[in-house]
Amino acid sequence: MRHLIVGTAGHIDHGKSALVLALTGIDPDRLEDEKRRGITIDLGFAHLDLGEGIRVGFIDVPGHERFVRNMLAGVGGIDLVILVVAADESIKPQTREHFDICKLLGIRKGLVAITKADLVDADIIDLIRLEMQEFVRGSFLEGSLLLPVSAKTGEGLEALKDELRRLALAVTPKPEELPFRLPIDRAFVMKGFGTVVTGTLIAGRIEKDSEVEIYPLGWRVRVRGIEVHNAPARTALAGQRTAVNLPGLEAKEISRGMVLAPPGLFAATARLDCKLNLLPTTRPLKNRARVHFHCNTSETIAEVVLLERKELGPGSSAFAQLRLSQPGVFMPGDRFIIRQFSPVTTIGGGSVLDNQPARHRSQDSTVVPFLDILEKGDSQVRLEWLVRQAGEAPLSELAARTGWLPAEVLRLGRALATANRLLLLGQSPELFVHLEHFQELARRVIEQIEKFHAENPLVAGLPKEDLRSRIGARSSPHTGLPSNLLFNSLLQALAAQGRIDVQGETVRLAGRSIQLTPEEQAAKDQISAAFEKTGLAVPSAPEVLAKLRIDRPRAERLLQILLRENVLFKVTGDLIFHRSALQQLKELLARRKAQSNRINVALFKEITGLSRKYAIPLLEYLDRERVTRREGDERIIL
Ligand SMILES: Nc1nc2c(ncn2[C@@H]2O[C@H](COP(=O)(O)OP(=O)(O)OP(=O)(O)O)[C@@H](O)[C@H]2O)c(=O)[nH]1
Ligand SMILES: [Mg+2]
């Protein structure tokens, strides 16, 4: 089965709706107002089985100049256009505007229907034919069929169906292998069913009973029912006109322009980097101009920030950033239209390149080359550059930025990892790290540790967290601090290469020991000896240090080294003992144990000759060391 969407286009009253009715038997004008006034106001829908496994959904658009915005909500999803021109009127303003829109949206195929053929003579038809040939020259419709038809007599209708059948086979089907996306064009309440939303499924497939999210509302809900072309279905496929029944929601809160997509996969954005094309017939577009922005079924105001120049001339193209007044879900490759703020006329369009760009600084020379790659590169190259620009990016972020299934992002990521462009760290969710970013961070880690050692010769190493903020501080604005996962992988890799040592929370260059000058070594020995000499009866550490002829900050650092080397032990606060003193104490207790394994504070003071001030902290130290164990007022010697 092939599913595709055919749209009408053309000036008001040129017979678009009458043609759809004549082809399908379904009147696309469904509103009471439309029937009464005899014009189309909003989008109309019909469908037709063309045989040979081809099902066509029709989107009939209004031709009235005031309703171009409604036309734009429908035309985004179409694969083929029937450009309608009335034989008795020929080309009119909305013939031009609708056709411009079709060109800007990148519609690739279609035909010209010369309607109301029953109203004019054959030589007039020939004249219109010539005019239309000229009109479509150089466009996607050049060389396509120009067919006189009449909704009244049925002339040309079979030939038109034949041509649609032929074109249908040439159309690239909408991608079923992407996450589903249904830009909503209508939301209403159906008696007995609740809320129903409709739209053209532009990608993927929606299953009955699956969970969906309404973006940007963030509402998640289970699909109770699906209809495709007014018939119940279990699954809706890309390219089908789809109605989805969503129970328990307020239809009022859901509006045209919102998007149904897999829960949590995408993110609504209010900033887009794009390639912008201006129509040849417009005035130049100034930097920071405000325009109406139309993409898929959504519409909002946008500020255009030109990234390459101050002004965009008629008929030219450039990269630009659009700042939207309302966020929406847009994916790279989505086509859009811009219309002048006032008076409202179509002035250009383009395609989305990046749906999560930064606010670029004007002197940032990396922006244009980056967008160039997003515009021209294949999937793999684009993915590599998205990761390169971010430095590191989780899988979920890349799925939201590309519009691909996470499995596809992972597949391409693995290929890039094999080609030594990326590293994939962690598992479910995977973290993508560009190899150049990893190498640059590794270089900075070494650089920062070296710098630290140079500035702090008497300190063994620096805490991990310090190091992380030091290497992150000069990181690019996109990345900030490296994530824990990336940072730990960096340390692991560098340790495995034998370049650094990681001990607990401290990092240092491999093989690095503290380098002391002979003078420092002598001072260190002096401190050690001072503590050794005083044995158990030590005064507080500051008092010991005060007696030495070493300046205080340096003495403190040397003391730290002695503590780290386990020459000295800190029992509490300022109470520090030499290793040998504590050894003697343990031996004393061992001898005591030969008589009795119980001891109390008084006895301890007696056998050690210590005052209470030292006895209590030392006993607590011995408890911690499991030399003794407290039991009530006594201690057991273990
Ligand atoms: N004689 C004749 N009249 C036609 C034909 N097709 C449409 N008409 C008449 O032209 C008028 C406009 O037709 P519609 O189909 O409503 O035109 P439209 O292009 O859909 O107009 P909008 O949707 O408002 O842009 C109606 O009165 C139709 O009856 C035709 O083939 N022959
Ligand atoms: Mg109509």
XYZ file of C-alpha atoms and ligand atoms in Angstrom:
671
model
C 0.000 0.000 0.000
C 1.193 3.499 -0.849
C -0.150 6.430 1.121
C 0.239 9.948 -0.018
C -1.303 13.335 0.387
C -2.431 15.472 -2.512
C -3.091 19.133 -1.902
C -4.913 21.712 -3.940
C -3.540 25.198 -4.521
C -4.839 28.205 -6.371
C -6.879 31.383 -6.336
C -10.278 31.779 -4.722
C -13.256 30.441 -6.667
C -11.095 28.646 -9.220
C -12.852 25.360 -8.541
C -10.475 23.547 -6.114
C -13.188 22.202 -3.833
C -15.472 21.322 -6.736
C -12.627 19.332 -8.274
C -11.955 17.397 -5.048
C -15.667 16.633 -4.752
C -15.842 15.494 -8.375
C -12.800 13.235 -7.911
C -13.703 11.687 -4.573
C -17.429 12.150 -4.036
C -16.590 13.865 -0.727
C -17.332 17.548 -0.271
C -14.262 19.024 1.468
C -16.204 22.121 2.525
C -17.533 20.885 5.849
C -18.303 24.102 7.748
C -21.759 25.654 7.661
C -20.234 29.048 6.877
C -18.402 27.583 3.909
C -21.549 26.105 2.442
C -23.509 29.318 2.966
C -20.845 31.631 1.508
C -19.704 29.221 -1.189
C -16.027 29.624 -0.290
C -13.527 27.516 1.557
C -12.433 28.999 4.889
C -10.452 26.225 6.514
C -8.771 23.026 5.404
C -11.004 20.325 3.939
C -10.297 16.626 3.665
C -11.260 13.783 1.353
C -9.782 10.492 0.229
C -9.692 8.267 -2.805
C -8.602 4.750 -3.618
C -6.753 4.952 -6.927
C -6.337 1.196 -7.252
C -2.962 -0.504 -7.649
C -2.479 -0.142 -3.896
C -2.491 3.639 -3.937
C -4.556 5.552 -1.376
C -4.682 9.282 -1.610
C -5.680 11.710 1.092
C -6.758 15.088 -0.251
C -6.192 18.360 1.537
C -8.282 21.107 0.043
C -7.107 24.602 0.892
C -8.894 27.948 0.873
C -7.965 30.334 -1.926
C -9.092 33.514 -0.194
C -6.215 35.886 0.517
C -7.364 36.254 4.140
C -7.109 32.518 4.764
C -3.584 31.867 3.488
C -2.607 31.032 7.072
C -5.123 28.179 7.044
C -3.767 27.079 3.691
C -0.279 27.009 5.239
C -1.413 24.688 8.030
C -2.381 22.098 5.435
C 0.178 22.404 2.722
C 3.087 21.352 4.972
C 2.123 17.701 4.781
C 1.478 17.274 1.076
C 3.416 15.115 -1.381
C 1.771 16.224 -4.635
C 0.089 19.448 -5.594
C -2.744 20.073 -8.010
C -2.222 23.667 -9.017
C -5.669 24.844 -9.992
C -6.243 27.689 -12.437
C -9.682 28.567 -13.778
C -9.920 28.626 -17.559
C -12.079 31.743 -17.447
C -9.771 33.717 -15.135
C -6.212 32.498 -15.615
C -3.409 33.500 -13.202
C -4.474 35.580 -10.178
C -2.611 36.756 -7.030
C -3.162 33.602 -4.957
C -2.224 31.433 -7.952
C 1.168 33.095 -7.563
C 1.308 33.107 -3.775
C 0.218 29.478 -3.390
C 2.680 28.404 -6.046
C 5.489 30.369 -4.358
C 4.625 28.592 -1.121
C 4.747 25.189 -2.832
C 8.186 26.008 -4.238
C 9.501 27.296 -0.909
C 8.233 24.173 0.868
C 10.162 21.998 -1.537
C 7.170 20.143 -2.947
C 8.617 18.042 -5.735
C 5.781 16.912 -7.945
C 2.326 17.763 -9.176
C 0.258 18.876 -12.123
C -1.714 21.842 -13.351
C -5.479 21.506 -13.586
C -7.146 24.043 -15.877
C -10.593 24.015 -14.284
C -14.010 25.070 -15.557
C -12.948 23.928 -19.030
C -16.644 23.725 -19.884
C -16.906 27.523 -19.705
C -14.457 28.428 -22.482
C -13.555 27.543 -26.074
C -10.642 25.350 -27.042
C -8.472 28.278 -28.190
C -8.799 29.908 -24.756
C -7.667 26.624 -23.193
C -4.626 26.719 -25.491
C -3.874 30.265 -24.383
C -4.091 29.340 -20.684
C -1.920 26.346 -21.376
C 0.782 28.625 -22.851
C 0.484 31.039 -19.954
C 0.817 28.257 -17.431
C 3.788 26.704 -19.229
C 5.518 30.040 -18.934
C 4.386 30.425 -15.316
C 5.880 27.114 -14.119
C 9.073 27.353 -16.164
C 12.164 26.679 -14.073
C 10.114 25.221 -11.215
C 9.349 21.687 -10.065
C 6.227 21.789 -12.258
C 8.117 22.520 -15.467
C 7.201 19.855 -17.985
C 4.397 18.424 -15.882
C 0.936 17.709 -17.195
C -1.417 20.647 -17.853
C -4.863 19.158 -17.878
C -8.178 20.839 -18.786
C -10.860 19.499 -16.454
C -14.462 20.207 -15.594
C -16.156 19.337 -12.346
C -19.409 19.944 -14.121
C -19.068 17.658 -17.165
C -16.459 15.259 -15.771
C -14.049 16.107 -18.576
C -10.448 15.226 -17.795
C -11.148 13.594 -14.432
C -10.044 10.112 -15.464
C -6.898 11.500 -17.066
C -6.205 13.377 -13.831
C -6.544 10.174 -11.800
C -4.210 8.395 -14.213
C -1.651 11.119 -13.746
C -1.990 10.981 -9.945
C -1.426 7.222 -10.107
C 1.701 7.744 -12.215
C 3.041 10.491 -9.943
C 2.256 8.492 -6.791
C 4.836 5.916 -7.805
C 7.469 8.615 -8.197
C 6.857 10.186 -4.787
C 9.353 9.450 -2.028
C 7.169 7.999 0.731
C 7.154 9.742 4.088
C 9.624 8.079 6.439
C 8.057 5.278 8.470
C 11.327 4.484 10.223
C 11.450 7.763 12.165
C 9.759 8.491 15.497
C 6.157 9.392 14.755
C 5.121 12.993 14.432
C 1.575 14.202 13.967
C 1.310 17.990 13.645
C -2.219 18.670 14.844
C -4.501 20.576 12.474
C -7.771 20.090 14.341
C -8.856 19.208 17.878
C -12.496 18.717 18.756
C -14.836 16.794 21.028
C -16.798 13.924 19.554
C -19.910 12.939 21.453
C -19.342 9.673 23.288
C -15.611 9.602 22.449
C -14.043 12.668 23.989
C -11.205 14.560 22.423
C -10.104 13.783 18.885
C -7.086 15.349 17.169
C -6.396 15.088 13.457
C -3.459 15.705 11.196
C -1.233 14.287 8.503
C 1.153 11.738 9.989
C 4.417 13.096 8.595
C 6.678 10.393 10.037
C 6.596 7.030 11.798
C 3.584 5.051 12.933
C 1.104 5.391 15.774
C -0.319 2.278 17.424
C -3.625 2.053 19.225
C -3.121 1.855 23.032
C 0.372 3.340 22.848
C 1.355 6.337 24.940
C 1.781 9.691 23.225
C 2.784 13.161 24.338
C 1.189 16.409 23.241
C 4.015 18.887 22.705
C 4.625 21.491 23.974
C 1.947 20.915 26.659
C 3.857 17.920 27.995
C 0.618 15.950 28.486
C 0.937 12.197 28.147
C -2.021 10.037 27.300
C -2.874 6.605 25.904
C -4.355 6.405 22.398
C -7.862 4.968 22.702
C -8.627 4.801 19.027
C -7.291 5.648 15.583
C -9.083 6.431 12.366
C -7.422 6.602 8.994
C -9.519 8.245 6.272
C -12.596 7.905 8.476
C -12.193 4.154 9.043
C -11.051 2.617 12.365
C -7.488 1.283 12.317
C -5.018 -0.302 14.752
C -2.083 1.577 13.271
C -1.634 4.839 11.420
C 1.306 5.048 9.027
C 3.374 7.943 7.731
C 1.569 9.626 4.856
C -1.934 8.979 6.171
C -4.570 11.428 7.253
C -5.019 10.385 10.848
C -7.526 11.004 13.623
C -6.506 10.019 17.137
C -8.918 9.638 20.043
C -7.338 10.840 23.276
C -9.545 10.220 26.300
C -9.675 12.456 29.345
C -8.249 15.613 27.789
C -9.721 19.062 27.415
C -10.047 19.675 23.665
C -10.089 23.406 24.418
C -6.481 23.302 25.581
C -5.234 21.589 22.446
C -4.783 23.695 19.367
C -3.578 23.597 15.784
C 0.213 23.638 15.709
C 0.769 21.329 18.654
C 2.407 18.007 17.885
C 1.701 14.419 18.878
C 4.964 12.472 19.244
C 6.576 9.767 21.415
C 6.599 10.713 25.101
C 9.764 12.385 26.336
C 11.663 11.946 23.087
C 11.556 15.469 21.695
C 11.879 18.919 23.209
C 9.962 22.043 22.271
C 12.246 24.877 21.217
C 11.893 28.590 20.600
C 15.156 29.012 18.674
C 15.989 27.594 15.269
C 19.004 27.903 13.031
C 17.986 27.650 9.407
C 18.701 28.364 5.783
C 16.450 31.204 4.724
C 15.427 31.925 1.114
C 13.811 35.185 0.133
C 11.432 35.419 -2.828
C 12.735 37.509 -5.756
C 9.651 39.726 -5.606
C 10.063 41.012 -2.047
C 11.826 43.935 -0.409
C 15.167 43.291 1.312
C 14.829 41.708 4.748
C 16.613 43.525 7.561
C 18.436 41.852 10.403
C 16.128 41.469 13.420
C 12.977 41.873 11.318
C 9.830 40.395 12.796
C 7.894 37.995 10.572
C 5.066 35.469 10.722
C 6.502 31.965 10.878
C 4.592 28.915 9.610
C 5.920 25.379 9.948
C 3.917 22.183 9.663
C 0.611 23.200 11.240
C 2.029 25.802 13.602
C 2.171 29.538 13.339
C 3.918 32.131 15.470
C 5.873 35.388 15.333
C 9.614 35.140 14.792
C 12.528 37.529 14.953
C 15.022 36.871 12.154
C 18.662 37.172 13.200
C 20.768 37.088 10.050
C 24.020 35.227 10.702
C 25.980 36.199 7.614
C 24.967 39.750 6.742
C 23.017 42.783 7.863
C 20.388 42.493 5.182
C 19.071 39.772 2.899
C 18.337 40.808 -0.679
C 15.379 39.625 -2.790
C 16.003 36.214 -4.328
C 18.967 35.397 -2.079
C 19.572 32.931 0.737
C 21.528 32.970 3.965
C 21.838 31.273 7.321
C 19.691 32.806 10.024
C 18.512 32.225 13.545
C 14.782 32.454 14.156
C 13.661 33.405 17.653
C 10.091 32.277 18.043
C 7.578 33.867 20.355
C 6.013 30.450 20.991
C 7.960 27.214 21.313
C 7.179 24.194 19.170
C 8.585 20.882 18.006
C 10.688 21.263 14.855
C 13.212 18.909 13.351
C 16.122 19.409 10.985
C 14.795 19.267 7.439
C 11.401 20.745 8.329
C 10.382 23.359 5.784
C 8.766 26.616 6.809
C 7.316 29.787 5.339
C 7.802 33.360 6.513
C 5.344 36.152 5.819
C 5.895 39.864 6.196
C 4.699 41.229 9.534
C 2.468 43.843 7.956
C 0.963 43.941 5.413
C 0.924 40.151 5.566
C 2.333 38.619 2.389
C 4.525 35.606 1.776
C 8.149 36.694 1.486
C 10.226 33.559 1.858
C 10.857 30.240 3.495
C 13.534 27.787 4.318
C 14.519 24.645 6.144
C 15.443 23.994 9.756
C 19.071 22.991 10.293
C 19.467 23.043 14.079
C 16.586 22.936 16.535
C 18.669 23.631 19.640
C 21.201 26.286 18.707
C 22.954 28.583 21.143
C 22.419 32.331 21.015
C 25.369 33.058 18.760
C 27.737 35.895 19.467
C 28.216 38.008 16.392
C 31.967 37.384 16.241
C 31.574 33.595 16.496
C 33.192 32.444 13.266
C 32.388 28.762 13.846
C 28.643 29.161 13.270
C 28.519 29.407 9.478
C 30.833 26.443 8.756
C 28.861 24.377 11.261
C 25.523 25.201 9.606
C 27.084 24.505 6.227
C 27.815 20.971 7.376
C 24.348 20.514 8.872
C 22.911 21.646 5.533
C 25.044 19.520 3.244
C 26.425 16.609 5.270
C 25.004 13.085 5.337
C 23.472 11.685 8.540
C 26.737 10.359 9.880
C 28.635 13.580 9.289
C 25.842 15.647 10.816
C 25.775 13.472 13.904
C 29.528 13.742 14.265
C 29.357 17.531 14.094
C 26.504 17.776 16.562
C 28.642 15.808 19.020
C 31.762 17.778 18.123
C 29.987 21.042 18.801
C 28.539 19.841 22.100
C 31.764 18.095 23.187
C 29.701 15.499 24.980
C 26.011 14.709 24.493
C 23.694 12.055 25.904
C 21.789 9.834 23.484
C 18.442 11.407 24.417
C 19.673 14.893 23.492
C 20.890 13.673 20.107
C 17.573 11.958 19.366
C 15.773 15.238 20.115
C 18.173 17.209 17.935
C 18.006 14.901 14.939
C 14.455 13.561 15.057
C 15.820 10.022 14.633
C 15.015 6.973 16.688
C 17.515 6.481 19.544
C 18.423 3.104 18.020
C 19.389 4.832 14.779
C 21.447 7.473 16.603
C 23.211 4.642 18.412
C 23.846 2.735 15.187
C 25.467 5.774 13.562
C 27.309 6.550 16.806
C 28.828 3.069 16.850
C 29.963 3.464 13.253
C 31.601 6.770 14.205
C 33.204 5.135 17.240
C 34.643 2.421 15.005
C 36.007 5.148 12.739
C 37.684 6.739 15.793
C 35.643 9.904 15.679
C 33.628 9.377 18.849
C 33.706 7.568 22.142
C 30.555 5.977 23.524
C 30.684 5.972 27.309
C 28.330 4.288 29.745
C 25.311 2.261 28.836
C 21.596 3.038 28.576
C 21.820 5.926 28.350
C 25.009 6.183 26.347
C 27.077 9.330 26.408
C 28.575 10.448 23.079
C 31.943 12.173 23.392
C 33.848 13.538 20.440
C 37.352 12.107 20.359
C 38.919 15.541 19.855
C 37.083 16.836 22.902
C 38.300 13.865 24.934
C 41.881 14.413 23.836
C 41.681 18.118 24.527
C 40.342 17.485 28.028
C 43.050 14.873 28.649
C 45.638 17.473 27.665
C 44.086 19.961 30.073
C 44.022 17.436 32.909
C 47.776 16.903 32.591
C 48.387 20.612 32.163
C 46.394 21.490 35.267
C 47.984 18.795 37.442
C 51.437 19.944 36.351
C 50.506 23.497 37.170
C 49.221 22.438 40.568
C 52.404 20.510 41.384
C 54.534 23.467 40.362
C 52.568 25.797 42.610
C 52.290 23.370 45.524
C 55.524 21.378 45.700
C 54.813 20.119 49.199
C 51.329 18.791 48.463
C 50.985 15.302 47.059
C 48.141 15.982 44.630
C 44.865 17.826 44.116
C 41.289 16.772 44.845
C 39.308 15.446 41.854
C 36.597 18.078 42.155
C 39.188 20.860 42.049
C 40.662 19.382 38.934
C 37.239 19.044 37.291
C 36.421 22.708 37.800
C 39.884 23.751 36.625
C 39.566 21.928 33.300
C 35.933 22.960 32.858
C 36.514 26.628 33.465
C 38.137 27.141 30.089
C 35.918 24.693 28.308
C 33.697 25.942 25.474
C 30.479 27.776 26.368
C 28.471 24.802 25.125
C 29.976 22.320 27.536
C 30.706 23.928 30.883
C 32.014 21.318 33.305
C 32.604 17.840 31.961
C 30.035 15.350 33.274
C 31.027 12.909 36.004
C 30.984 10.049 33.554
C 33.292 11.792 31.101
C 35.608 13.099 33.830
C 36.007 9.715 35.487
C 36.651 8.090 32.104
C 39.357 10.670 31.458
C 41.067 9.901 34.772
C 40.757 6.166 34.163
C 42.221 6.445 30.682
C 45.135 8.590 31.871
C 45.790 6.274 34.830
C 45.728 3.256 32.503
C 48.307 4.997 30.295
C 50.442 5.416 33.399
C 50.338 9.194 33.205
C 48.553 9.938 36.461
C 47.902 8.259 39.810
C 44.482 8.440 41.397
C 44.338 7.668 45.090
C 40.897 8.011 46.590
C 39.881 11.576 45.889
C 43.394 12.793 45.090
C 45.002 12.975 41.664
C 48.691 13.475 40.938
C 51.148 12.913 38.124
C 52.343 9.336 37.989
C 55.469 8.565 39.991
C 55.418 11.963 41.521
C 56.671 12.099 45.111
C 57.075 15.240 47.058
C 60.368 16.908 46.194
C 62.040 18.394 49.223
C 65.100 20.623 49.198
C 67.905 19.463 51.551
C 66.974 22.319 53.828
C 63.324 21.211 53.889
C 64.366 17.628 54.504
C 66.408 18.767 57.513
C 63.455 20.735 58.849
C 61.196 17.755 58.397
C 63.623 15.516 60.331
C 63.757 18.141 63.035
C 59.973 18.133 63.455
C 59.850 14.359 63.509
C 62.605 14.228 66.108
C 60.871 16.825 68.287
C 57.729 14.695 68.468
C 59.702 11.494 68.974
C 61.605 12.995 71.863
C 58.538 14.115 73.780
C 57.001 10.646 73.473
C 53.557 10.362 75.005
C 53.829 13.525 76.999
C 53.567 15.802 74.000
C 52.346 19.318 74.267
C 49.970 20.454 71.512
C 51.364 20.493 67.968
C 51.477 24.324 67.675
C 53.633 24.384 70.804
C 56.074 21.865 69.323
C 56.279 23.755 66.040
C 56.694 27.077 67.811
C 59.932 25.873 69.381
C 61.539 25.070 65.992
C 63.365 27.569 63.821
C 61.188 26.922 60.798
C 58.662 29.404 59.495
C 55.121 28.510 60.374
C 53.436 27.858 56.967
C 56.289 25.644 55.861
C 56.289 23.798 59.185
C 52.552 23.155 58.750
C 53.108 21.678 55.279
C 55.954 19.475 56.510
C 53.745 18.346 59.361
C 51.079 17.333 56.816
C 53.657 15.284 54.941
C 54.718 13.509 58.132
C 51.083 12.759 58.887
C 50.512 11.404 55.381
C 53.614 9.241 55.652
C 52.296 7.852 58.962
C 55.342 9.039 60.892
C 53.037 11.146 63.005
C 49.475 10.375 64.011
C 46.746 12.794 64.830
C 44.807 11.510 67.832
C 42.471 14.465 68.143
C 42.564 18.109 67.128
C 46.047 19.415 67.990
C 47.123 16.262 69.768
C 49.748 14.604 67.601
C 52.003 11.710 68.553
C 55.004 10.151 66.980
C 54.658 6.619 65.646
C 57.221 5.347 68.174
C 55.330 6.798 71.138
C 52.128 5.049 70.146
C 54.076 1.841 69.568
C 55.439 2.049 73.108
C 51.943 2.603 74.419
C 50.642 -0.488 72.652
C 53.528 -2.545 74.060
C 52.792 -1.221 77.522
C 49.210 -2.403 77.251
C 50.280 -5.779 75.906
C 52.442 -6.269 78.990
C 49.576 -5.189 81.201
C 47.326 -7.753 79.554
C 49.566 -10.524 80.892
C 48.274 -9.604 84.368
C 44.702 -8.595 83.551
C 42.866 -7.643 80.423
C 40.872 -4.936 82.190
C 41.931 -1.389 82.717
C 40.247 1.853 83.788
C 41.183 5.477 83.349
C 42.865 5.785 86.706
C 45.016 2.727 86.109
C 45.856 3.893 82.605
C 47.015 7.262 83.982
C 49.093 5.465 86.559
C 50.933 3.095 84.190
C 51.517 5.729 81.515
C 52.130 8.685 83.773
C 49.781 10.793 81.686
C 47.359 13.428 82.847
C 43.607 13.088 82.203
C 43.887 15.648 79.422
C 45.913 13.151 77.351
C 44.610 9.901 78.785
C 41.006 10.193 77.589
C 41.709 11.034 73.916
C 44.397 8.356 73.796
C 42.071 5.706 75.172
C 39.485 6.716 72.607
C 42.187 6.473 69.952
C 43.050 2.968 71.183
C 39.359 2.042 70.999
C 39.294 3.192 67.387
C 42.454 1.241 66.673
C 40.834 -1.836 68.276
C 43.598 -2.165 70.829
C 40.989 -1.716 73.546
C 37.256 -1.908 73.801
C 35.171 0.174 76.137
C 32.823 -1.609 78.514
C 31.061 0.700 80.971
C 33.765 2.520 82.955
C 36.398 -0.015 82.037
C 38.230 -1.148 78.942
C 39.075 -4.619 77.755
C 42.548 -4.961 76.293
C 42.062 -6.937 73.107
N -19.022 25.674 -14.823
C -18.214 25.238 -13.892
N -18.244 25.787 -12.675
C -17.401 25.317 -11.728
C -16.506 24.284 -11.989
N -15.800 24.063 -10.903
C -16.241 24.917 -9.953
N -17.206 25.681 -10.460
C -17.935 26.727 -9.747
O -17.023 27.717 -9.309
C -17.378 28.214 -8.018
C -16.225 28.061 -7.083
O -15.904 26.728 -6.942
P -15.132 26.174 -5.685
O -14.810 24.761 -5.943
O -15.857 26.507 -4.443
O -13.845 27.068 -5.773
P -12.612 27.029 -4.790
O -11.369 27.148 -5.595
O -12.701 25.859 -3.909
O -12.800 28.372 -3.965
P -12.137 28.706 -2.552
O -12.063 27.429 -1.819
O -12.978 29.686 -1.880
O -10.785 29.230 -2.860
C -18.601 27.402 -7.621
O -19.748 28.151 -7.847
C -18.554 26.200 -8.474
O -19.839 25.670 -8.760
C -16.497 23.712 -13.304
O -15.721 22.816 -13.658
N -17.360 24.236 -14.220
Mg -12.684 25.706 -1.929
